[in-house]
Coordinates of C-alpha atoms in Angstrom, one line a residue:
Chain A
X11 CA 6.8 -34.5 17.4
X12 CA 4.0 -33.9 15.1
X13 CA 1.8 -34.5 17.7
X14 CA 3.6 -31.9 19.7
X15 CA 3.2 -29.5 16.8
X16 CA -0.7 -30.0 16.0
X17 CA -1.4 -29.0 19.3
X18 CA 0.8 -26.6 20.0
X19 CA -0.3 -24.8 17.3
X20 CA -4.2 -25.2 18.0
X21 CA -3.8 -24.3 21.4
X22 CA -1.4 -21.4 20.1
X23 CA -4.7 -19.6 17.6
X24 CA -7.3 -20.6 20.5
X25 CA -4.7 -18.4 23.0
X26 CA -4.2 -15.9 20.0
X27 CA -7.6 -15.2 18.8
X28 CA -8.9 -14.5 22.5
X29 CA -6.3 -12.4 22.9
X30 CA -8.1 -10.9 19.5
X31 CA -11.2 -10.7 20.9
X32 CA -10.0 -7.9 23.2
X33 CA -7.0 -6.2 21.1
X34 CA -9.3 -5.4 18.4
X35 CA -11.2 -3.4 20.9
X36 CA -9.3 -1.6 22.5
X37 CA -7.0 -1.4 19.1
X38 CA -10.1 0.7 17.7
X39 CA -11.4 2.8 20.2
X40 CA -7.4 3.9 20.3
X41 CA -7.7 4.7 16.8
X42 CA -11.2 6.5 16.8
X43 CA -10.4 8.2 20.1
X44 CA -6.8 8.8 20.4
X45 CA -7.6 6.5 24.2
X46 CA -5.5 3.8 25.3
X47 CA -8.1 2.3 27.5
X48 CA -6.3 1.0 30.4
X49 CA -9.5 -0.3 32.0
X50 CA -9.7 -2.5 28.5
X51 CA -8.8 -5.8 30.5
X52 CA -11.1 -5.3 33.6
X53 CA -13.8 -5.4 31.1
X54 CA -12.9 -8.5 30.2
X55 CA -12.7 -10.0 33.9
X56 CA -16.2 -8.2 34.5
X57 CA -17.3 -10.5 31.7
X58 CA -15.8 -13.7 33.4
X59 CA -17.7 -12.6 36.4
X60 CA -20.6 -11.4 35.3
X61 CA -21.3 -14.8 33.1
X62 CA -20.3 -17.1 36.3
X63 CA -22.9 -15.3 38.8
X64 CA -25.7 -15.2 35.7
X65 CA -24.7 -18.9 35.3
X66 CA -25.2 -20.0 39.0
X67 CA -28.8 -19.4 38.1
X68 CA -29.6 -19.8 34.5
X69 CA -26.8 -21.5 32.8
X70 CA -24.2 -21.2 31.5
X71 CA -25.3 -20.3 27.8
X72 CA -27.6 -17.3 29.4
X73 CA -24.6 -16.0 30.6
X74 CA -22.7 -16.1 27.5
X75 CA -25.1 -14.1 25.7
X76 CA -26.3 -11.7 28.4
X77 CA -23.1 -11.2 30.0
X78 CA -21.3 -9.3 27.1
X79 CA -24.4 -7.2 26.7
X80 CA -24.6 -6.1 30.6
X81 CA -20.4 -5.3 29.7
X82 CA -21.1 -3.5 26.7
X83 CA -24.1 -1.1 28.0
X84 CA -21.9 -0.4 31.2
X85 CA -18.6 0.0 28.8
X86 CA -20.9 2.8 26.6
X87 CA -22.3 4.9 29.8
X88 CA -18.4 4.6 30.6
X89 CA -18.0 6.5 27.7
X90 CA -21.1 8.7 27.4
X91 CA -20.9 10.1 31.1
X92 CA -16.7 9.6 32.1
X93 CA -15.0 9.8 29.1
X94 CA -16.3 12.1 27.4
X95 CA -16.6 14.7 30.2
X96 CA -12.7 14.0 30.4
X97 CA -11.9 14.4 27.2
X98 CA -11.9 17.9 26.7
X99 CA -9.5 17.9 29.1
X100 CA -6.5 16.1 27.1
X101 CA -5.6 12.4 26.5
X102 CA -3.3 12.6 30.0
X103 CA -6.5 13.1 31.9
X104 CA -8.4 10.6 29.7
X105 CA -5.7 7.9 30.8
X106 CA -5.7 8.9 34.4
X107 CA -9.7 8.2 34.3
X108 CA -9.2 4.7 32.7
X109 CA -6.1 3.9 35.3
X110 CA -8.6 4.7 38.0
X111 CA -11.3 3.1 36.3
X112 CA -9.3 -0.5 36.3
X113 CA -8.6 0.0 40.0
X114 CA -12.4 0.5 40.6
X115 CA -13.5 -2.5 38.4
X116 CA -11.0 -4.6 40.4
X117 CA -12.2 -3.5 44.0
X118 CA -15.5 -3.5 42.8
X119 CA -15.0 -7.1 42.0
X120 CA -13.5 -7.9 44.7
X121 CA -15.8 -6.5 47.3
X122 CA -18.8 -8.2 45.6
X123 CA -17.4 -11.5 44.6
X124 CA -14.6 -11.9 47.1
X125 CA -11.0 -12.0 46.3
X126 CA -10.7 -15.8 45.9
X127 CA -11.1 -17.9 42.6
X128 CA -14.8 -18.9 41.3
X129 CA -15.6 -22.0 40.4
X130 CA -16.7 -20.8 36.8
X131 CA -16.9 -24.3 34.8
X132 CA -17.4 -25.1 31.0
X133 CA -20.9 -26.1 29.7
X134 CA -21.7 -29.6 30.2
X135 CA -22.7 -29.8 26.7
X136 CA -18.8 -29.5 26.2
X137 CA -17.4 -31.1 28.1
X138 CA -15.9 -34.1 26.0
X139 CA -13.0 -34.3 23.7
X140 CA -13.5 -33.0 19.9
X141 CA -11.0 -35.1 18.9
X142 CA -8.4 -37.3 19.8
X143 CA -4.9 -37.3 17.4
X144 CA -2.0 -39.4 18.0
X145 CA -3.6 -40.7 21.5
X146 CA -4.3 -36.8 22.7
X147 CA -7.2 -34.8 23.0
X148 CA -8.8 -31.7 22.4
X149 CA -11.6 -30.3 24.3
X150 CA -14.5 -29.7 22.4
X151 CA -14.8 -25.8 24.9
X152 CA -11.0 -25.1 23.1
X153 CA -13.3 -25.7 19.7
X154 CA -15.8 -23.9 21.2
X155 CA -13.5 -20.9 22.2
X156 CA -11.9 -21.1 18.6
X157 CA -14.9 -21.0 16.8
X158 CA -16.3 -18.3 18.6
X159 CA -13.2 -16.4 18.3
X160 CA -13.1 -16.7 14.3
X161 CA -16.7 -16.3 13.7
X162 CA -16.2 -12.7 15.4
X163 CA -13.4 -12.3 13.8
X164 CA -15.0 -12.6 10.8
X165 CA -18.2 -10.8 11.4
X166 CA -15.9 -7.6 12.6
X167 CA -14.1 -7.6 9.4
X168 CA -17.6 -8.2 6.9
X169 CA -19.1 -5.2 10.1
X170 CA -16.0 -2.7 9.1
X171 CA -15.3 -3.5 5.4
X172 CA -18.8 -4.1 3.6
X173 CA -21.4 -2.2 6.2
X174 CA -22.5 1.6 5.9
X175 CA -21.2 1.7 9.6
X176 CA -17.9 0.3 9.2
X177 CA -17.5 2.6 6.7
X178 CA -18.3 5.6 8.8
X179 CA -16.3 4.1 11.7
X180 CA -13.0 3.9 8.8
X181 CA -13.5 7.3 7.8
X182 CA -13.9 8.5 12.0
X183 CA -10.8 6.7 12.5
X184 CA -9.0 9.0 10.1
X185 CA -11.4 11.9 9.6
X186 CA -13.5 12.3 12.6
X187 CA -14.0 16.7 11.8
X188 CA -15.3 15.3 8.1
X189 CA -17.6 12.5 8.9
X190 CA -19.8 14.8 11.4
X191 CA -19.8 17.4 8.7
X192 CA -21.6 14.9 6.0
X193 CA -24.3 14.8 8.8
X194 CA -22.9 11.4 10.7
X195 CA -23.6 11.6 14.7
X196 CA -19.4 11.2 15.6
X197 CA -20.3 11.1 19.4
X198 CA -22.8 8.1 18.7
X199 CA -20.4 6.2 16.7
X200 CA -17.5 6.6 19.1
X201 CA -20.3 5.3 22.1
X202 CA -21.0 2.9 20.0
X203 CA -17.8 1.6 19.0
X204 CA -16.6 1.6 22.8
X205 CA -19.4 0.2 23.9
X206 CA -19.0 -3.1 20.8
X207 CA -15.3 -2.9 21.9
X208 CA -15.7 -3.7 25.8
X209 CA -18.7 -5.8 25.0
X210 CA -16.0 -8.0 22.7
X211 CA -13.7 -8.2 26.0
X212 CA -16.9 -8.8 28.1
X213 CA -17.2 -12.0 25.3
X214 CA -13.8 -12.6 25.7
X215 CA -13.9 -13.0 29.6
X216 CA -17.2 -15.3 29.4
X217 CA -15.3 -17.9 27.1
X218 CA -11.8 -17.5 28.4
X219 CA -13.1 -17.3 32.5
X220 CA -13.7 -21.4 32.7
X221 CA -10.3 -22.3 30.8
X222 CA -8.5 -19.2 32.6
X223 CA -9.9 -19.2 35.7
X224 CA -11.6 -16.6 37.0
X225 CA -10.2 -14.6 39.8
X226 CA -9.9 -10.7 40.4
X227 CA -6.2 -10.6 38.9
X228 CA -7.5 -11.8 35.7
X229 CA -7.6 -8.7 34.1
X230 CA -3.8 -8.1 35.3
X231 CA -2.6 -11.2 34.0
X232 CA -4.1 -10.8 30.3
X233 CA -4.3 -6.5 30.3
X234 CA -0.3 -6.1 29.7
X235 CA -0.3 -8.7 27.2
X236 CA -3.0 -7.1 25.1
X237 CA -1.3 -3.9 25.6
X238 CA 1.8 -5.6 24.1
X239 CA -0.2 -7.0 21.4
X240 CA -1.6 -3.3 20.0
X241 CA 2.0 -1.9 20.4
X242 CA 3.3 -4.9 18.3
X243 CA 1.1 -4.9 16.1
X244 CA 1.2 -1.1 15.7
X245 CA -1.6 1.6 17.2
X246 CA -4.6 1.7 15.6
X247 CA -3.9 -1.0 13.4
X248 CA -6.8 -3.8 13.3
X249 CA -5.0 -6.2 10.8
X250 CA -1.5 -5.6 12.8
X251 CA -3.5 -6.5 15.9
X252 CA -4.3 -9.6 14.5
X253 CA -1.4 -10.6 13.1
X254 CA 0.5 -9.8 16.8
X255 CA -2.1 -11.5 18.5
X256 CA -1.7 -14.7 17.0
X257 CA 2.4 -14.5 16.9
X258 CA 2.1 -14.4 20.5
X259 CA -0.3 -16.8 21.2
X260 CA 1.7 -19.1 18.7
X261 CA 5.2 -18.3 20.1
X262 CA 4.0 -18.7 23.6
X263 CA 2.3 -22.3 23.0
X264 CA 5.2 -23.8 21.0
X265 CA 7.5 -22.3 24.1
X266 CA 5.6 -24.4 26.3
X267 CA 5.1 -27.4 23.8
X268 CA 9.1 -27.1 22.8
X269 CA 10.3 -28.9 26.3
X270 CA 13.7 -27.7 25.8
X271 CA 16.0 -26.0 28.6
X272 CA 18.1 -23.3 28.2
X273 CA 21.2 -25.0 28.5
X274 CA 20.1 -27.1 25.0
X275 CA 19.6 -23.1 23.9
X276 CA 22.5 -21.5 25.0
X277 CA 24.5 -24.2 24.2
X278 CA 23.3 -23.6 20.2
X279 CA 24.6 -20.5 20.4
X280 CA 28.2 -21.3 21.7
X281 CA 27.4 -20.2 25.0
X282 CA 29.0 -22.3 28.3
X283 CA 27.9 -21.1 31.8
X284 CA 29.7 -23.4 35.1
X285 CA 27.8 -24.2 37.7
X286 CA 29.0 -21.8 40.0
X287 CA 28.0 -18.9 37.8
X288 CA 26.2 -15.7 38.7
X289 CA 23.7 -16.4 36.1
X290 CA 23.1 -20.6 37.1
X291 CA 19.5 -20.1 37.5
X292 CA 19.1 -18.5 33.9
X293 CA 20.8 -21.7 33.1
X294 CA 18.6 -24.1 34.9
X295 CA 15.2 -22.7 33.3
X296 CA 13.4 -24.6 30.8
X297 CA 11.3 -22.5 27.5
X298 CA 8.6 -23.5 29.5
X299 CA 9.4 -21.2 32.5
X300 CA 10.1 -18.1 30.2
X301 CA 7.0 -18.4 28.0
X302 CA 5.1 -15.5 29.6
X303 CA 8.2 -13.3 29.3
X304 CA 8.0 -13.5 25.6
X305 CA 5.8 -11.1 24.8
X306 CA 7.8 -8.5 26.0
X307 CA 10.9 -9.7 24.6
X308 CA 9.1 -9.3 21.5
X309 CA 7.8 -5.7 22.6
X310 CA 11.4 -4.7 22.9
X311 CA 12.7 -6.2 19.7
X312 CA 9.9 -4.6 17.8
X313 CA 10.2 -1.2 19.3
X314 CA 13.6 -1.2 18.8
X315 CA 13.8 -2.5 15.3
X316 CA 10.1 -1.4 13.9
X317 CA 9.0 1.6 17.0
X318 CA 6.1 2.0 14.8
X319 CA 4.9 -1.8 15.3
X320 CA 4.1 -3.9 12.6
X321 CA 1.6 -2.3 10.6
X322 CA 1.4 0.9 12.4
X323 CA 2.5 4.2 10.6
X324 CA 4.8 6.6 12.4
X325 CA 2.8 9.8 12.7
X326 CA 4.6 12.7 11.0
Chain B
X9 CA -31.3 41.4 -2.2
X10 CA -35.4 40.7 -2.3
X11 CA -35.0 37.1 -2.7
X12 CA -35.7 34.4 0.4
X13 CA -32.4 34.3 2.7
X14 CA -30.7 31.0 3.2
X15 CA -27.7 31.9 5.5
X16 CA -27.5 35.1 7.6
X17 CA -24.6 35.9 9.6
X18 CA -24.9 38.2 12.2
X19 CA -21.8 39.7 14.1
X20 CA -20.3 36.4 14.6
X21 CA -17.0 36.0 16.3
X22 CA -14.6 33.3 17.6
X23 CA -11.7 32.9 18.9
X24 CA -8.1 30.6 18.5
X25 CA -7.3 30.8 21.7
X26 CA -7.0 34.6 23.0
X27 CA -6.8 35.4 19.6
X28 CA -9.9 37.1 18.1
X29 CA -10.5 35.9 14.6
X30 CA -13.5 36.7 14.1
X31 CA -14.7 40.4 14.9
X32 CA -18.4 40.6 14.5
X33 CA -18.2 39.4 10.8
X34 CA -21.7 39.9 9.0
X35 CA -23.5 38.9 5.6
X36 CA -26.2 36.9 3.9
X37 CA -26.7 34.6 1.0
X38 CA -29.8 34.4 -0.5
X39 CA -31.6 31.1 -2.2
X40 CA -29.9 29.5 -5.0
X41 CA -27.6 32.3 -5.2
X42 CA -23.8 31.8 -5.7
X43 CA -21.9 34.4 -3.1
X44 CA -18.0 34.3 -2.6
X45 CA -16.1 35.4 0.6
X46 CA -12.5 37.0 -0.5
X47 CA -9.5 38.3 1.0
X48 CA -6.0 37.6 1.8
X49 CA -4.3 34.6 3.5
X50 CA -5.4 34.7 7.2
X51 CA -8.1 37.4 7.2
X52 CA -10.5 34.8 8.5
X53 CA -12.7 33.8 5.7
X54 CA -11.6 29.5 6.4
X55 CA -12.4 30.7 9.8
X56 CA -16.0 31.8 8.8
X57 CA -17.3 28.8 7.3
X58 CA -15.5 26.7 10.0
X59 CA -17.3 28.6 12.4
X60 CA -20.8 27.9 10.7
X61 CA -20.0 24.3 10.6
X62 CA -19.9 24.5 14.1
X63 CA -16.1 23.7 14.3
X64 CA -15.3 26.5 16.1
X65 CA -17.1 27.5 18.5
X66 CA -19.3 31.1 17.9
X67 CA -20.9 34.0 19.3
X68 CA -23.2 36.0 17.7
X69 CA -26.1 34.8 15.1
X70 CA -26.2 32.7 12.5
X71 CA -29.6 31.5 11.0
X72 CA -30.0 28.9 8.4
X73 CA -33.2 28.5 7.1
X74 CA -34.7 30.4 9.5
X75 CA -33.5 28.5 12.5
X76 CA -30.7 29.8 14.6
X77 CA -27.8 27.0 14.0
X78 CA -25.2 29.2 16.4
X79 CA -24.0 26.3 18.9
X80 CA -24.8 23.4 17.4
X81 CA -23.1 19.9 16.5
X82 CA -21.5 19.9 12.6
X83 CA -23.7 16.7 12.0
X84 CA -26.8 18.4 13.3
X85 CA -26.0 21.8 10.7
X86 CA -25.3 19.0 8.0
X87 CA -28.7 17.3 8.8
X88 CA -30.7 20.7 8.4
X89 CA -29.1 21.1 5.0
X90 CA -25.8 22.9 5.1
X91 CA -22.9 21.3 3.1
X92 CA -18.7 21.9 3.4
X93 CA -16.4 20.9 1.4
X94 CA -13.2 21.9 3.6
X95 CA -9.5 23.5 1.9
X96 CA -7.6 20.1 2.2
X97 CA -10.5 18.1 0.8
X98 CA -10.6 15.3 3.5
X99 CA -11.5 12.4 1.0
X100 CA -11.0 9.6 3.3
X101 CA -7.9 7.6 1.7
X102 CA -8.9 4.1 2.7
X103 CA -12.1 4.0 1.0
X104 CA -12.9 3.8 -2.4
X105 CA -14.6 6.8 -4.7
X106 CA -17.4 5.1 -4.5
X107 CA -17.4 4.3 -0.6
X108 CA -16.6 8.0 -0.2
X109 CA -19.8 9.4 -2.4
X110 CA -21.7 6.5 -0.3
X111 CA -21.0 8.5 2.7
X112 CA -22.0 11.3 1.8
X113 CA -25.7 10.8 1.7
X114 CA -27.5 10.8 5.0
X115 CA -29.3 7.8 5.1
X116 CA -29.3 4.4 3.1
X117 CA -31.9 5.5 0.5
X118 CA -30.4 7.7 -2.5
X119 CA -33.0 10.9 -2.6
X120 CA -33.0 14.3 -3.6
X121 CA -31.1 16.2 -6.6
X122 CA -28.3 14.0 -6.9
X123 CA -27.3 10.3 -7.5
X124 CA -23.9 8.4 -7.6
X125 CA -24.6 7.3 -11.4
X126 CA -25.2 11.0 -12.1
X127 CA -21.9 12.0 -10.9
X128 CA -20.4 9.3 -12.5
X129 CA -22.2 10.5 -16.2
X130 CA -20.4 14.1 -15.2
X131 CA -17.3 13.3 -14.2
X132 CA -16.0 10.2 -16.3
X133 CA -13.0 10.2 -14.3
X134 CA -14.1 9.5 -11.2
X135 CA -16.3 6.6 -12.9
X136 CA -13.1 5.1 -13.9
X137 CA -11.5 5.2 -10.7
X138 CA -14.9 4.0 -8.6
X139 CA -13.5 1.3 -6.8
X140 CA -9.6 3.3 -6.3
X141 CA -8.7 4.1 -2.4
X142 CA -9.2 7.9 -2.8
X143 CA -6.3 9.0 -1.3
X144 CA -4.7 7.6 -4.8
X145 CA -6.5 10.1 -6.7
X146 CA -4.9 13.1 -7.9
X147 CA -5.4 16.7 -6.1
X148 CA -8.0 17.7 -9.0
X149 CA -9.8 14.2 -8.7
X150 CA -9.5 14.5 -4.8
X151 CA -11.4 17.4 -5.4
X152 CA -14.2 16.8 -7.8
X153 CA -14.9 13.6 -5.3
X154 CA -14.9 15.8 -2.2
X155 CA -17.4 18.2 -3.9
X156 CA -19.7 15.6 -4.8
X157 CA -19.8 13.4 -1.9
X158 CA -20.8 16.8 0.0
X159 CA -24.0 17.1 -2.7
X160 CA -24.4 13.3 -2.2
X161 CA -26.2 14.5 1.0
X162 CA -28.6 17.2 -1.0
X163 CA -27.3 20.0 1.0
X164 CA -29.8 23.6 0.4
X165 CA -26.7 24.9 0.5
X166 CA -22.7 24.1 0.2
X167 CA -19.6 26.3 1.6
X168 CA -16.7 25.6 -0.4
X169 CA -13.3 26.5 1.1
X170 CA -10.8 27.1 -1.9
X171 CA -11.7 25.0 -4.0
X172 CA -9.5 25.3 -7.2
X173 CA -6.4 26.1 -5.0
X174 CA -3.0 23.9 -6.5
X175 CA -5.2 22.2 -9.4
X176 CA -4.4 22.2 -12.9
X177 CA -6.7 24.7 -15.5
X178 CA -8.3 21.7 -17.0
X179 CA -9.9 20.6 -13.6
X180 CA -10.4 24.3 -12.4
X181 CA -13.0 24.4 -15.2
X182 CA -14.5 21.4 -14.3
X183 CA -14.6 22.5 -11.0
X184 CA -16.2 25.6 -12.2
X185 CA -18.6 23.7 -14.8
X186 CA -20.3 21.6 -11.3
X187 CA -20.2 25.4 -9.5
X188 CA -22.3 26.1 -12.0
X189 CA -24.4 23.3 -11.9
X190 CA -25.1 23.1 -8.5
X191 CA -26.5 26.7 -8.5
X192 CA -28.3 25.6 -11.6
X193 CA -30.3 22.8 -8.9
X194 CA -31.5 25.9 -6.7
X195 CA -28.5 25.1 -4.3
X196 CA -27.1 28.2 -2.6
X197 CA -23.2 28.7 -2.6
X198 CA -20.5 30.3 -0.4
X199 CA -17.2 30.3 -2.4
X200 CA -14.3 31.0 -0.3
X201 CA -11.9 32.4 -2.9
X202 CA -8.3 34.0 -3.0
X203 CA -8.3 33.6 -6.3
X204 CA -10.6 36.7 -8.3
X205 CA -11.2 35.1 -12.1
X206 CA -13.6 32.3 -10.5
X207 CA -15.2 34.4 -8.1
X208 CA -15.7 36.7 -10.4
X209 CA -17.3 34.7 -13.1
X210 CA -19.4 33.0 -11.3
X211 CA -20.7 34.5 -8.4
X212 CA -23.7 37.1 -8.0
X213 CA -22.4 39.2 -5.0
X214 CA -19.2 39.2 -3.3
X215 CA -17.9 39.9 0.6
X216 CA -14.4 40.8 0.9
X217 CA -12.8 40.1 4.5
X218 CA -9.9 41.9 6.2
X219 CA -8.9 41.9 9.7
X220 CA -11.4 39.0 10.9
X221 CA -14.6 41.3 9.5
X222 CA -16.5 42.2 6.1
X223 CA -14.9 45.4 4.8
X224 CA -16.6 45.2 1.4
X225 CA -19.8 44.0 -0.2
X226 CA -20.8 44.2 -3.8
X227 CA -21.2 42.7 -7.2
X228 CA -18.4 41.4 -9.5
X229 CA -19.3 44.5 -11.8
X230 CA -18.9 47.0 -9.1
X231 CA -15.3 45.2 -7.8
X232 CA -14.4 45.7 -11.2
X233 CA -14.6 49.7 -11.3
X234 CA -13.3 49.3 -7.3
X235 CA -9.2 49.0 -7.8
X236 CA -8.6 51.0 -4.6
X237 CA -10.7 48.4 -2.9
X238 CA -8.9 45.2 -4.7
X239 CA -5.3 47.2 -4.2
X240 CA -6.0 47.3 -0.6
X241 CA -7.8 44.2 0.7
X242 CA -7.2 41.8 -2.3
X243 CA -3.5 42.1 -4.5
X244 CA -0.7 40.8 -3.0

């Protein structure tokens, strides 16, 4: 059991800090711009992809640096020549243009790299186990993936709490008119910021791709999770982003560690379904098998009980 | 006037919409000269400096410095010079007094007439409360900070949108004391007033606005003698 626990819940911040990596994105470019980016995820897989052709040629740690750049100057021009042409026509035609956008990313992907899975691999210098506990392993990439994860967790925070410019980018958040009126370039910072924020999900992609695999539904698989993540932990809100991204990586990990069905479960709550029941296949699942529905449960619990989200505030 | 112009408005107008706000408004303030804008609620004097600050979008001419500023982006006005200190203050709540006076200087070196420690040595109260979220501070402190973080950036000139509206008389003289100061540091002002007894102790000239134009100009001396002028445009 302890066993079971350990590396559920390493697993569980590995899951729920990559998830992170691109909530905190797209959770601040939705609080500077007032744009839920629904291309936010095909970033991501453009990452995966991008990394796994630059690796064919010059590695795999090449990729992991140049990758997220290549993401991050194409997420910026995104910005500079789509977005904010569309802006001035309202946030319905800004999500329109980042609906589409995801569409293009995906065909684009598909029509260069095929519709079938690559064969994106981890870095040999990785591929051994970190550690082993009670007879298990861990793979020194899931160390990797969690270091990486909390050392950019880390440099966002010291980035937008002791830097001039996360100041500035605080202050845009709230007070956009104000900041551009002390002399602060406002349509830089918000290029800027977009461009950091898909270049995170670009990051993202190169270190999740190998473990995730990487194939052109990627970004579907992981986009309406993260999407879950901001609304749980409340719009705008980076801590609250945070804070949902690791409950869910948490919850879903022990789901799949737990190994209990959901007669064990129903049976807790003094519930009894016979075989011949309309609802028998409910009552033959396993956690296991309902693990990627739990996100939304939680989405629905939180919207009924806190619509706001965690640490969001409910506008006046 | 004689003396080298800072600001000069010419015919400017904007619009809300189809409304017209702005009907050709025109005046001038001069080098380290203090000059008020009054008039009633909604006569378009917010409007005015809004429109400056390139918030709303213009026509006609408006020259700062010399150099027409009509069109362009608020943080390119700010960077030639021009500071605002807007009605509702907008002192960013999260960050601390002192975070907020960091912002307000252009770049990361501390130049020109002001300093954080001086504003500190004037206002003791804010030096106290350096490292509070501003939005904790009260309206009068809220004030004092928004004022100052503006001057953090060594504007030529500041526009300042109501700034003793809702404070207490304690703070309205300190906010009338830095007024003072600020012209006394060769920094133009535009005071936009509804209130007369600041205006009219401490500005040189005054505009009074009605209907989205200027329908007055004068001294405080020459309001004064004017009561047909402060019964129609100015008493409520």
């Amino acid at each position: 059991m302890p066993e079971v626990l350990v590396f559920a819940t390493l697993n569980g911040l590995v899951t729920g800090l990559l998830l992170f990596m691109l909530a905190s994105g797209l959770t601040v470019i939705f609080s500077m711009m007032g744009v839920l980016n629904f291309a936010h995820a095909s970033f991501y897989m453009l990452g995966a992809y991008f990394a796994y052709s630059i690796s064919l040629y010059f590695g795999y740690w090449i990729g992991l640096i140049v990758a997220p750049l290549i993401v991050g100057v194409l997420g910026a021009l995104v910005e500079r020549y789509g977005l904010r042409r569309v802006h001035q026509h309202g946030h319905v035609a800004e999500l329109v243009f980042t609906f589409g956008l995801a569409f293009l990313i995906e065909e684009t992907v598909q029509f260069f790299w095929g519709a079938d899975t690559k064969n994106y691999q981890t870095p040999e210098l990785l591929n051994f186990p970190l550690f082993t506990l009670f007879g298990q392993e861990f793979s020194a990439y899931r160390g990797f993936m969690l270091a990486i994860s909390i050392g950019i967790f880390i440099g966002l925070y010291q980035v937008l709490t002791r830097s001039r410019v996360g100041l500035i980018i605080q202050a845009a958040i709230t007070h956009p008119h104000m900041v551009a009126n002390l002399g602060h370039n406002v349509p830089l910072i918000f290029t800027a910021v977009f461009g950091v924020g898909t270049a995170l999900a670009g990051l993202a992609g190169v270190i999740a791709g190998p473990v995730l695999t990487t194939f052109p539904g990627m970004a579907l698989v992981l986009g309406s999770i993260v999407f879950v993540i901001v609304v749980i932990g409340g719009l705008g809100s980076l801590p609250g982003a945070l804070i949902a991204s690791l409950l869910i990586g948490l919850l879903q990990s022990y789901a799949i560690a737990a190994n209990v069905g959901m007669p064990e479960l129903l049976e807790l709550l003094g519930l009894e379904f016979p075989p011949s029941h309309p609802l028998d296949d409910l009552w033959t699942l396993d956690l296991a098998q309902i693990a990627p529905t739990l996100p939304f449960l939680l989405l629905v619990l939180v919207l009924i009980f806190r619509p706001a989200g965690l640490m969001g505030k409910r506008e006046q | 006037m004689g003396e080298v112009v800072m600001l000069e408005v010419n015919d400017l107008n904007a619009w809300y919409g189809k409304s017209h706000v702005l009907q050709g408004v025109t005046f001038q303030v001069a080098e380290g000269e203090i000059v008020s804008l009054l008039g009633r609620n909604g006569v378009g004097r917010s409007t005015t400096v809004k429109t400056i600050m390139g918030e709303v979008e213009p026509q006609g001419s408006i020259l700062f410095k010399g150099e027409q500023i009509a069109g362009r982006k608020s943080y390119e006005i700010a960077r030639r010079g021009l500071g605002y200190v807007p009605e509702n203050r907008e002192v960013f709540p999260t960050l601390t007094v002192r975070q907020n006076l960091l912002l307000g200087m252009k770049s990361t070196t501390p130049s020109g007439r002001w300093s954080i420690e001086e504003v500190f040595a004037m206002f003791p109260l804010l030096a106290e409360r350096a490292d509070v979220p501003g939005g904790a501070l009260s309206g009068g402190e809220q004030q004092l900070l928004s004022m100052c973080r503006t001057l953090m950036g060594d504007p030529d000139m500041v526009m300042i949108d109501e700034p003793t509206e809702g404070l207490a008389p304690k703070i309205v003289e300190q906010v009338g004391n830095l007024l003072t100061e600020i012209a006394g540091r060769g920094v133009s002002i535009l005071l936009v007033e509804q209130k007369l007894n600041i205006a009219m102790r401490i500005s040189k000239r005054l505009y009074i606005m009605g209907h989205g134009q200027v329908v007055w100009e004068g001294t405080p001396e020459s309001l004064n003698e004017a009561g047909d002028v402060r019964a129609e445009w100015l008493e409520v």
